[in-house]
Short mmCIF file of C-alpha atoms in Angstrom, two decimals:
data_model
loop_
_atom_site.label_atom_id
_atom_site.label_comp_id
_atom_site.label_asym_id
_atom_site.label_seq_id
_atom_site.Cartn_x
_atom_site.Cartn_y
_atom_site.Cartn_z
CA MET A 202 24.40 -30.47 27.87
CA ARG A 203 26.06 -27.12 28.65
CA ASP A 204 28.29 -27.47 25.59
CA ALA A 205 25.36 -28.08 23.25
CA PHE A 206 23.71 -25.02 24.77
CA HIS A 207 26.75 -22.82 24.15
CA GLU A 208 26.90 -24.11 20.59
CA GLN A 209 23.29 -22.96 20.25
CA LEU A 210 24.18 -19.54 21.67
CA GLN A 211 27.03 -19.28 19.17
CA HIS A 212 24.66 -20.31 16.39
CA LEU A 213 22.21 -17.57 17.43
CA ASN A 214 25.02 -15.05 17.53
CA ASP A 215 26.11 -16.09 14.03
CA ARG A 216 22.55 -15.50 12.76
CA LEU A 217 22.52 -12.02 14.35
CA VAL A 218 25.81 -11.22 12.61
CA GLU A 219 24.37 -12.57 9.34
CA MET A 220 21.33 -10.28 9.75
CA ALA A 221 23.57 -7.29 10.52
CA ASN A 222 25.59 -8.02 7.36
CA LEU A 223 22.38 -8.12 5.28
CA VAL A 224 21.25 -4.82 6.85
CA GLU A 225 24.64 -3.29 6.03
CA VAL A 226 24.22 -4.28 2.36
CA ALA A 227 20.62 -2.95 2.37
CA VAL A 228 21.77 0.43 3.73
CA ARG A 229 24.60 0.67 1.19
CA GLU A 230 22.53 -0.47 -1.80
CA GLY A 231 19.43 1.51 -0.77
CA THR A 232 21.51 4.69 -0.57
CA ALA A 233 23.14 3.95 -3.93
CA ALA A 234 19.73 3.31 -5.53
CA LEU A 235 18.55 6.63 -4.12
CA LEU A 236 21.52 8.71 -5.25
CA GLU A 237 21.72 7.11 -8.69
CA ALA A 238 17.94 6.81 -9.26
CA ASP A 239 18.52 3.09 -9.92
CA ALA A 240 15.14 1.31 -9.83
CA ARG A 241 16.57 -2.19 -10.29
CA ARG A 242 18.93 -1.73 -7.36
CA ALA A 243 16.00 -0.41 -5.30
CA GLU A 244 13.94 -3.49 -6.22
CA ARG A 245 16.76 -5.78 -5.09
CA VAL A 246 16.93 -4.05 -1.69
CA ILE A 247 13.15 -4.32 -1.29
CA ALA A 248 13.13 -8.01 -2.26
CA ALA A 249 16.10 -8.79 0.00
CA ASP A 250 14.25 -7.65 3.13
CA ALA A 251 12.35 -10.95 3.13
CA GLN A 252 15.58 -12.77 4.02
CA ILE A 253 16.13 -10.45 7.02
CA ASP A 254 12.55 -11.18 8.14
CA ARG A 255 13.12 -14.93 7.76
CA LEU A 256 16.24 -14.75 9.92
CA GLN A 257 14.30 -12.73 12.50
CA ALA A 258 11.64 -15.45 12.73
CA LEU A 259 14.34 -18.13 13.00
CA VAL A 260 16.29 -16.33 15.75
CA GLU A 261 13.10 -15.64 17.74
CA GLU A 262 12.00 -19.25 17.50
CA ARG A 263 15.40 -20.67 18.46
CA THR A 264 15.81 -18.21 21.33
CA PHE A 265 12.42 -19.19 22.66
CA GLU A 266 13.33 -22.88 22.38
CA GLN A 267 16.56 -22.33 24.30
CA LEU A 268 14.73 -20.41 27.02
CA ALA A 269 12.19 -23.22 27.33
CA LEU A 270 14.55 -26.20 27.08
CA GLN A 271 17.65 -25.00 28.90
CA GLN A 272 16.15 -22.66 31.48
CA PRO A 273 19.35 -20.65 31.53
CA VAL A 274 20.33 -18.26 34.34
CA ALA A 275 22.73 -15.33 34.79
CA ALA A 276 24.92 -14.52 31.78
CA ASP A 277 23.30 -17.14 29.54
CA LEU A 278 19.84 -15.79 30.23
CA ARG A 279 21.08 -12.23 29.64
CA SER A 280 22.49 -13.33 26.26
CA LEU A 281 19.19 -14.83 25.15
CA VAL A 282 17.15 -11.81 26.25
CA ALA A 283 19.63 -9.52 24.50
CA ALA A 284 19.31 -11.64 21.33
CA LEU A 285 15.52 -11.15 21.38
CA ARG A 286 15.99 -7.40 21.53
CA MET A 287 18.80 -7.18 19.00
CA VAL A 288 16.84 -9.22 16.49
CA ALA A 289 14.00 -6.68 16.79
CA ASP A 290 16.44 -3.80 16.22
CA LEU A 291 17.91 -5.50 13.15
CA GLU A 292 14.51 -6.30 11.64
CA ARG A 293 13.53 -2.65 12.03
CA MET A 294 16.82 -1.40 10.54
CA GLY A 295 16.14 -3.62 7.52
CA ASP A 296 12.67 -2.07 7.14
CA LEU A 297 14.16 1.43 7.31
CA ALA A 298 16.71 0.62 4.58
CA GLU A 299 13.80 -0.76 2.55
CA HIS A 300 11.94 2.55 3.04
CA VAL A 301 14.96 4.37 1.60
CA ALA A 302 14.84 2.09 -1.45
CA LYS A 303 11.08 2.63 -1.80
CA ILE A 304 11.56 6.39 -2.08
CA ALA A 305 14.15 5.76 -4.83
CA ARG A 306 11.66 3.52 -6.65
CA MET A 307 8.75 5.93 -6.21
CA ARG A 308 10.60 8.84 -7.83
CA TYR A 309 12.22 6.81 -10.63
CA PRO A 310 13.23 7.84 -13.34
CA GLU A 311 13.73 11.11 -11.45
CA CYS A 312 16.26 11.24 -8.63
CA ALA A 313 14.62 12.01 -5.26
CA ILE A 314 17.69 13.98 -4.14
CA PRO A 315 18.59 17.40 -5.60
CA GLU A 316 22.24 17.69 -6.65
CA GLU A 317 23.23 20.00 -3.76
CA LEU A 318 22.01 17.52 -1.12
CA LYS A 319 23.61 14.42 -2.62
CA PRO A 320 26.82 14.80 -0.57
CA THR A 321 24.86 15.04 2.72
CA ILE A 322 22.65 12.05 1.93
CA ALA A 323 25.70 10.08 0.74
CA GLU A 324 27.44 10.88 4.02
CA MET A 325 24.36 9.87 6.07
CA GLY A 326 24.35 6.59 4.15
CA HIS A 327 28.06 6.10 4.87
CA VAL A 328 27.70 6.83 8.57
CA ALA A 329 24.70 4.48 8.84
CA GLU A 330 26.53 1.74 6.92
CA ARG A 331 29.62 2.14 9.11
CA MET A 332 27.50 2.01 12.27
CA VAL A 333 25.83 -1.21 11.14
CA HIS A 334 29.25 -2.64 10.25
CA LYS A 335 30.59 -1.78 13.71
CA VAL A 336 27.52 -3.30 15.34
CA SER A 337 28.07 -6.46 13.36
CA LYS A 338 31.72 -6.66 14.48
CA THR A 339 30.71 -5.79 18.05
CA VAL A 340 28.18 -8.62 18.18
CA GLU A 341 30.61 -11.01 16.49
CA ALA A 342 33.45 -10.36 18.92
CA SER A 343 31.61 -8.96 21.99
CA ASP A 344 34.07 -6.10 21.60
CA VAL A 345 32.95 -3.21 23.78
CA SER A 346 35.54 -0.74 22.43
CA ARG A 347 33.75 -0.67 19.07
CA ALA A 348 30.40 -0.28 20.80
CA VAL A 349 31.55 2.87 22.62
CA ASP A 350 32.76 4.25 19.29
CA LEU A 351 29.18 4.13 17.95
CA VAL A 352 28.09 7.01 20.17
CA ALA A 353 30.50 9.36 18.37
CA GLU A 354 29.17 8.16 15.02
CA ASP A 355 25.66 8.89 16.24
CA ASP A 356 26.65 12.49 17.04
CA GLU A 357 27.89 12.80 13.45
CA MET A 358 24.52 11.50 12.20
CA ASP A 359 22.72 14.15 14.28
CA ARG A 360 24.93 16.85 12.80
CA LEU A 361 24.16 15.65 9.26
CA ARG A 362 20.43 15.55 9.94
CA ARG A 363 20.50 19.11 11.30
CA SER A 364 22.42 20.26 8.23
CA LEU A 365 19.85 18.51 6.00
CA PHE A 366 16.92 20.26 7.69
CA HIS A 367 18.78 23.57 7.59
CA THR A 368 19.01 23.30 3.79
CA LEU A 369 15.37 22.21 3.46
CA LEU A 370 14.04 25.09 5.53
CA ASP A 371 16.25 27.74 3.97
CA ALA A 372 14.44 30.48 2.07
CA GLU A 373 16.64 29.55 -0.92
CA TRP A 374 15.07 26.08 -1.23
CA LYS A 375 13.72 25.78 -4.76
CA HIS A 376 12.96 22.09 -5.20
CA GLY A 377 9.38 22.24 -3.99
CA VAL A 378 7.39 20.46 -1.31
CA GLU A 379 7.57 16.91 -2.67
CA ALA A 380 11.38 16.79 -2.59
CA ALA A 381 11.37 18.41 0.87
CA VAL A 382 8.96 15.80 2.23
CA ASP A 383 11.00 12.92 0.75
CA ILE A 384 14.19 14.30 2.24
CA ALA A 385 12.67 14.96 5.67
CA LEU A 386 11.49 11.33 5.79
CA LEU A 387 14.85 10.05 4.54
CA GLY A 388 16.60 12.08 7.26
CA ARG A 389 14.34 10.39 9.78
CA TYR A 390 15.04 6.88 8.37
CA TYR A 391 18.83 7.27 8.56
CA GLU A 392 18.57 8.77 12.04
CA ARG A 393 16.48 5.80 13.21
CA ILE A 394 18.96 3.29 11.73
CA ALA A 395 21.66 5.04 13.79
CA ASP A 396 19.46 4.98 16.92
CA HIS A 397 18.93 1.23 16.59
CA ALA A 398 22.68 0.68 16.10
CA VAL A 399 23.36 2.60 19.33
CA SER A 400 20.67 0.64 21.11
CA MET A 401 22.30 -2.64 20.03
CA ALA A 402 25.71 -1.38 21.14
CA ARG A 403 24.26 -0.60 24.57
CA ARG A 404 22.99 -4.16 24.82
CA VAL A 405 26.44 -5.57 24.04
CA ILE A 406 28.04 -3.27 26.63
CA TYR A 407 25.49 -4.50 29.16
CA LEU A 408 26.17 -8.15 28.27
CA VAL A 409 29.93 -7.79 28.56
CA THR A 410 30.27 -5.43 31.50
CA GLY A 411 26.93 -5.70 33.31
CA ASP A 412 26.69 -1.87 33.22
CA VAL A 413 23.68 -0.17 31.72
CA PRO A 414 25.06 2.74 29.67
CA ALA A 415 23.19 6.07 29.91
CA ARG A 416 20.37 6.54 27.40
CA THR A 417 21.35 8.72 24.49
CA SER A 418 17.84 9.62 23.36
CA MET B 937 5.36 -21.07 44.45
CA ARG B 938 3.20 -21.18 41.33
CA ASP B 939 0.71 -18.79 42.90
CA ALA B 940 3.35 -16.23 43.76
CA PHE B 941 4.59 -16.50 40.19
CA HIS B 942 1.13 -15.86 38.72
CA GLU B 943 0.74 -12.90 41.05
CA GLN B 944 3.98 -11.57 39.57
CA LEU B 945 2.66 -12.13 36.04
CA GLN B 946 -0.51 -10.24 36.96
CA HIS B 947 1.60 -7.46 38.46
CA LEU B 948 3.62 -7.21 35.22
CA ASN B 949 0.40 -7.14 33.20
CA ASP B 950 -0.93 -4.32 35.41
CA ARG B 951 2.23 -2.30 34.76
CA LEU B 952 1.82 -2.82 30.97
CA VAL B 953 -1.77 -1.58 31.22
CA GLU B 954 -0.57 1.39 33.29
CA MET B 955 2.00 2.21 30.59
CA ALA B 956 -0.64 1.90 27.86
CA ASN B 957 -2.90 4.30 29.78
CA LEU B 958 -0.06 6.83 30.07
CA VAL B 959 0.63 6.48 26.33
CA GLU B 960 -3.08 7.04 25.62
CA VAL B 961 -2.99 10.30 27.62
CA ALA B 962 0.25 11.35 25.86
CA VAL B 963 -1.32 10.79 22.43
CA ARG B 964 -4.48 12.71 23.38
CA GLU B 965 -2.66 15.59 25.07
CA GLY B 966 0.12 15.76 22.46
CA THR B 967 -2.49 16.06 19.70
CA ALA B 968 -4.40 18.72 21.65
CA ALA B 969 -1.17 20.69 22.27
CA LEU B 970 -0.45 20.51 18.54
CA LEU B 971 -3.91 21.60 17.35
CA GLU B 972 -4.26 24.36 19.93
CA ALA B 973 -0.63 25.53 19.87
CA ASP B 974 -0.57 25.00 23.63
CA ALA B 975 3.06 25.05 24.82
CA ARG B 976 2.26 24.24 28.45
CA ARG B 977 0.31 21.16 27.45
CA ALA B 978 3.19 20.15 25.17
CA GLU B 979 5.66 20.55 28.07
CA ARG B 980 3.51 18.31 30.26
CA VAL B 981 3.49 15.55 27.61
CA ILE B 982 7.27 15.83 27.21
CA ALA B 983 7.85 15.71 30.98
CA ALA B 984 5.44 12.80 31.45
CA ASP B 985 7.46 10.52 29.14
CA ALA B 986 9.94 9.96 31.98
CA GLN B 987 7.27 8.00 33.87
CA ILE B 988 6.71 5.73 30.85
CA ASP B 989 10.47 5.14 30.68
CA ARG B 990 10.60 4.35 34.42
CA LEU B 991 7.83 1.77 34.02
CA GLN B 992 9.70 0.28 31.06
CA ALA B 993 12.84 -0.20 33.17
CA LEU B 994 10.75 -1.70 35.98
CA VAL B 995 8.90 -4.16 33.73
CA GLU B 996 12.14 -5.23 32.02
CA GLU B 997 13.86 -5.81 35.33
CA ARG B 998 10.96 -7.75 36.86
CA THR B 999 10.50 -9.84 33.72
CA PHE B 1000 14.16 -10.73 33.76
CA GLU B 1001 13.94 -11.67 37.46
CA GLN B 1002 10.99 -13.93 36.80
CA LEU B 1003 12.76 -15.62 33.91
CA ALA B 1004 15.81 -16.22 36.10
CA LEU B 1005 14.06 -17.26 39.30
CA GLN B 1006 11.08 -19.21 38.05
CA GLN B 1007 12.44 -20.72 34.85
CA PRO B 1008 8.94 -20.82 33.39
CA VAL B 1009 7.93 -22.97 30.43
CA ALA B 1010 5.13 -23.04 27.85
CA ALA B 1011 2.40 -20.40 28.32
CA ASP B 1012 4.16 -18.71 31.26
CA LEU B 1013 7.37 -18.33 29.28
CA ARG B 1014 5.40 -17.02 26.30
CA SER B 1015 3.76 -14.40 28.55
CA LEU B 1016 7.10 -13.15 29.84
CA VAL B 1017 8.66 -12.96 26.38
CA ALA B 1018 5.56 -11.14 25.11
CA ALA B 1019 5.84 -8.68 28.03
CA LEU B 1020 9.44 -7.89 27.03
CA ARG B 1021 8.27 -7.07 23.53
CA MET B 1022 5.15 -5.16 24.47
CA VAL B 1023 7.09 -2.98 26.88
CA ALA B 1024 9.43 -2.02 24.02
CA ASP B 1025 6.41 -1.16 21.82
CA LEU B 1026 4.88 1.00 24.57
CA GLU B 1027 8.13 2.83 25.31
CA ARG B 1028 8.44 3.66 21.62
CA MET B 1029 4.79 4.80 21.36
CA GLY B 1030 5.45 7.15 24.29
CA ASP B 1031 8.47 8.60 22.44
CA LEU B 1032 6.38 9.13 19.31
CA ALA B 1033 3.67 10.99 21.27
CA GLU B 1034 6.48 13.06 22.79
CA HIS B 1035 7.74 13.88 19.27
CA VAL B 1036 4.24 15.17 18.41
CA ALA B 1037 4.37 17.44 21.48
CA LYS B 1038 7.87 18.63 20.55
CA ILE B 1039 6.64 19.84 17.16
CA ALA B 1040 3.85 21.77 18.96
CA ARG B 1041 6.46 23.34 21.27
CA MET B 1042 8.90 24.13 18.46
CA ARG B 1043 6.30 26.13 16.48
CA TYR B 1044 4.72 27.89 19.46
CA PRO B 1045 3.20 30.53 19.47
CA GLU B 1046 2.33 29.58 15.88
CA CYS B 1047 0.24 26.48 15.25
CA ALA B 1048 2.16 23.82 13.27
CA ILE B 1049 -1.05 22.73 11.51
CA PRO B 1050 -2.78 24.88 8.86
CA GLU B 1051 -6.53 25.27 9.43
CA GLU B 1052 -7.53 23.00 6.50
CA LEU B 1053 -5.50 20.06 7.86
CA LYS B 1054 -6.66 20.30 11.46
CA PRO B 1055 -9.59 17.86 10.92
CA THR B 1056 -7.25 15.22 9.41
CA ILE B 1057 -4.65 15.55 12.17
CA ALA B 1058 -7.41 15.55 14.81
CA GLU B 1059 -8.77 12.34 13.29
CA MET B 1060 -5.32 10.71 13.19
CA GLY B 1061 -4.96 11.62 16.86
CA HIS B 1062 -8.36 10.09 17.62
CA VAL B 1063 -7.63 6.88 15.75
CA ALA B 1064 -4.22 6.55 17.45
CA GLU B 1065 -5.74 7.24 20.88
CA ARG B 1066 -8.52 4.72 20.25
CA MET B 1067 -5.98 2.10 19.12
CA VAL B 1068 -3.90 2.58 22.26
CA HIS B 1069 -7.07 2.37 24.34
CA LYS B 1070 -8.07 -0.90 22.67
CA VAL B 1071 -4.56 -2.27 23.17
CA SER B 1072 -4.78 -1.39 26.84
CA LYS B 1073 -8.12 -3.20 27.19
CA THR B 1074 -6.80 -6.12 25.13
CA VAL B 1075 -3.79 -6.56 27.40
CA GLU B 1076 -5.92 -6.08 30.51
CA ALA B 1077 -8.48 -8.73 29.55
CA SER B 1078 -6.53 -10.89 27.04
CA ASP B 1079 -9.53 -10.18 24.80
CA VAL B 1080 -8.68 -11.23 21.26
CA SER B 1081 -11.85 -9.76 19.71
CA ARG B 1082 -10.60 -6.25 20.43
CA ALA B 1083 -7.17 -7.12 19.05
CA VAL B 1084 -8.64 -8.16 15.71
CA ASP B 1085 -10.55 -4.88 15.60
CA LEU B 1086 -7.24 -2.98 15.61
CA VAL B 1087 -6.42 -4.06 12.07
CA ALA B 1088 -9.48 -2.16 10.76
CA GLU B 1089 -8.40 0.92 12.72
CA ASP B 1090 -4.96 0.62 11.16
CA ASP B 1091 -6.51 0.69 7.68
CA GLU B 1092 -8.28 3.92 8.66
CA MET B 1093 -4.93 5.37 9.79
CA ASP B 1094 -3.40 4.47 6.40
CA ARG B 1095 -6.27 6.20 4.63
CA LEU B 1096 -5.78 9.35 6.73
CA ARG B 1097 -2.03 9.38 6.11
CA ARG B 1098 -2.59 9.09 2.35
CA SER B 1099 -5.12 11.94 2.48
CA LEU B 1100 -2.60 14.04 4.44
CA PHE B 1101 0.15 13.49 1.86
CA HIS B 1102 -2.30 14.14 -0.95
CA THR B 1103 -3.00 17.61 0.49
CA LEU B 1104 0.70 18.31 1.11
CA LEU B 1105 1.73 17.41 -2.42
CA ASP B 1106 -1.14 19.19 -4.14
CA ALA B 1107 -0.17 22.10 -6.38
CA GLU B 1108 -2.55 24.24 -4.30
CA TRP B 1109 -0.39 23.84 -1.15
CA LYS B 1110 0.47 27.35 0.03
CA HIS B 1111 1.86 26.86 3.53
CA GLY B 1112 5.47 26.45 2.51
CA VAL B 1113 8.12 23.81 3.09
CA GLU B 1114 8.43 24.08 6.87
CA ALA B 1115 4.77 23.25 7.48
CA ALA B 1116 4.95 20.44 4.91
CA VAL B 1117 7.98 18.88 6.62
CA ASP B 1118 6.34 19.10 10.07
CA ILE B 1119 3.18 17.48 8.76
CA ALA B 1120 5.01 14.72 6.88
CA LEU B 1121 6.87 13.82 10.08
CA LEU B 1122 3.67 14.00 12.15
CA GLY B 1123 1.96 11.68 9.66
CA ARG B 1124 4.84 9.26 10.15
CA TYR B 1125 4.63 9.47 13.97
CA TYR B 1126 0.91 8.69 14.07
CA GLU B 1127 1.36 5.89 11.57
CA ARG B 1128 4.11 4.35 13.71
CA ILE B 1129 2.00 4.58 16.88
CA ALA B 1130 -0.68 2.62 14.97
CA ASP B 1131 1.91 0.07 13.77
CA HIS B 1132 3.08 -0.57 17.32
CA ALA B 1133 -0.51 -0.97 18.51
CA VAL B 1134 -1.10 -3.60 15.80
CA SER B 1135 2.16 -5.32 16.72
CA MET B 1136 1.03 -5.52 20.38
CA ALA B 1137 -2.36 -6.86 19.32
CA ARG B 1138 -0.61 -9.59 17.33
CA ARG B 1139 1.33 -10.59 20.44
CA VAL B 1140 -1.87 -10.90 22.48
CA ILE B 1141 -3.49 -13.00 19.74
CA TYR B 1142 -0.43 -15.24 19.78
CA LEU B 1143 -0.50 -15.54 23.56
CA VAL B 1144 -4.19 -16.42 23.66
CA THR B 1145 -4.56 -18.60 20.59
CA GLY B 1146 -1.02 -19.76 19.81
CA ASP B 1147 -1.52 -18.56 16.21
CA VAL B 1148 0.87 -16.10 14.63
CA PRO B 1149 -1.33 -13.61 12.72
CA ALA B 1150 -0.10 -12.54 9.26
CA ARG B 1151 2.22 -9.53 9.20
CA THR B 1152 0.47 -6.35 8.16
CA SER B 1153 3.57 -4.39 7.20
#
């Protein structure tokens, strides 16, 4: 009975890793669609979110079943509760990547990002993608060292967002209000993806060590 | 044993209602601080978020205890899992109201909102406050009729957000990029508060009827 249960836990963990991998692709492809004003790529990211949502429903259902059938305690219960929370983070991260793609699609055939801000947005995309990748590996291996690493990445994301807003609010800004609004919202989307990655990392640290890491936000 | 457990469930529900009431105040006061450029009011909203976070930690801990000690099934298990999710929604709504207050504080002694947009922002604040109020009453009374009502309120919020962006992106806009960026982010914050309220309403509908209402986003 216990063995079947741990197989189920492993199966749930595999689905979380699968979701994280899909989110990683969505962040990468959404950013590429944005920087290259590629409407077809944007459409693919938007369509692909349905698969993340399907996995969310599946993980929630299976977690609930395990709670009801196995009545787990201690570490097993902690794992299931953490899965419920991580699945919510991942679903939201997928939505945020989809929002990035929607801005790309909305401005097509124009590019939403002025030339001078492309390096900053590209870097925000890279940091977000790397954070999701590390979360995926952290969940896969319950490896706390990678989770700790995410906090430093999050600081880098904050720095990039500040730099983005600095450019937007500079008197030299000449791309108008529409571009500024798009970029402010994009800055927010990438920042929130990073926040959710940190939140997931905190859950893994808690699962592995039993310590609740300090809140970062 | 069962009775003590249902007392605990009631206690958890009371804490969720308490959190919702604090969020309602934060939305109302944050909006007032914003519209009246009132830094002291903004500070109070920002400081008050700590109490919402403390209640979140308390509800999470107690829910976990009940899962571990009582090993509930069926409706009782559903209630506890719903509590875990609703507490996350409420914590996030509190943060969003705090973000509204932070924009008020950042622009003080100026007002972040140009005169012509004050009615729209005031209305978004009212709709958000009303939605949180209805969620609070819904959770308190497990009253599904109020929960259904929230979807119509959410449509009104969408309409207001579109009107806001229409004004921002109009060629007549003369308040510059900084004001536009503030207002775009504020529009997003109010919209997300509404989304979380709808998400909580869906959880109550599920708890009471067993039906999963269609996703609205």
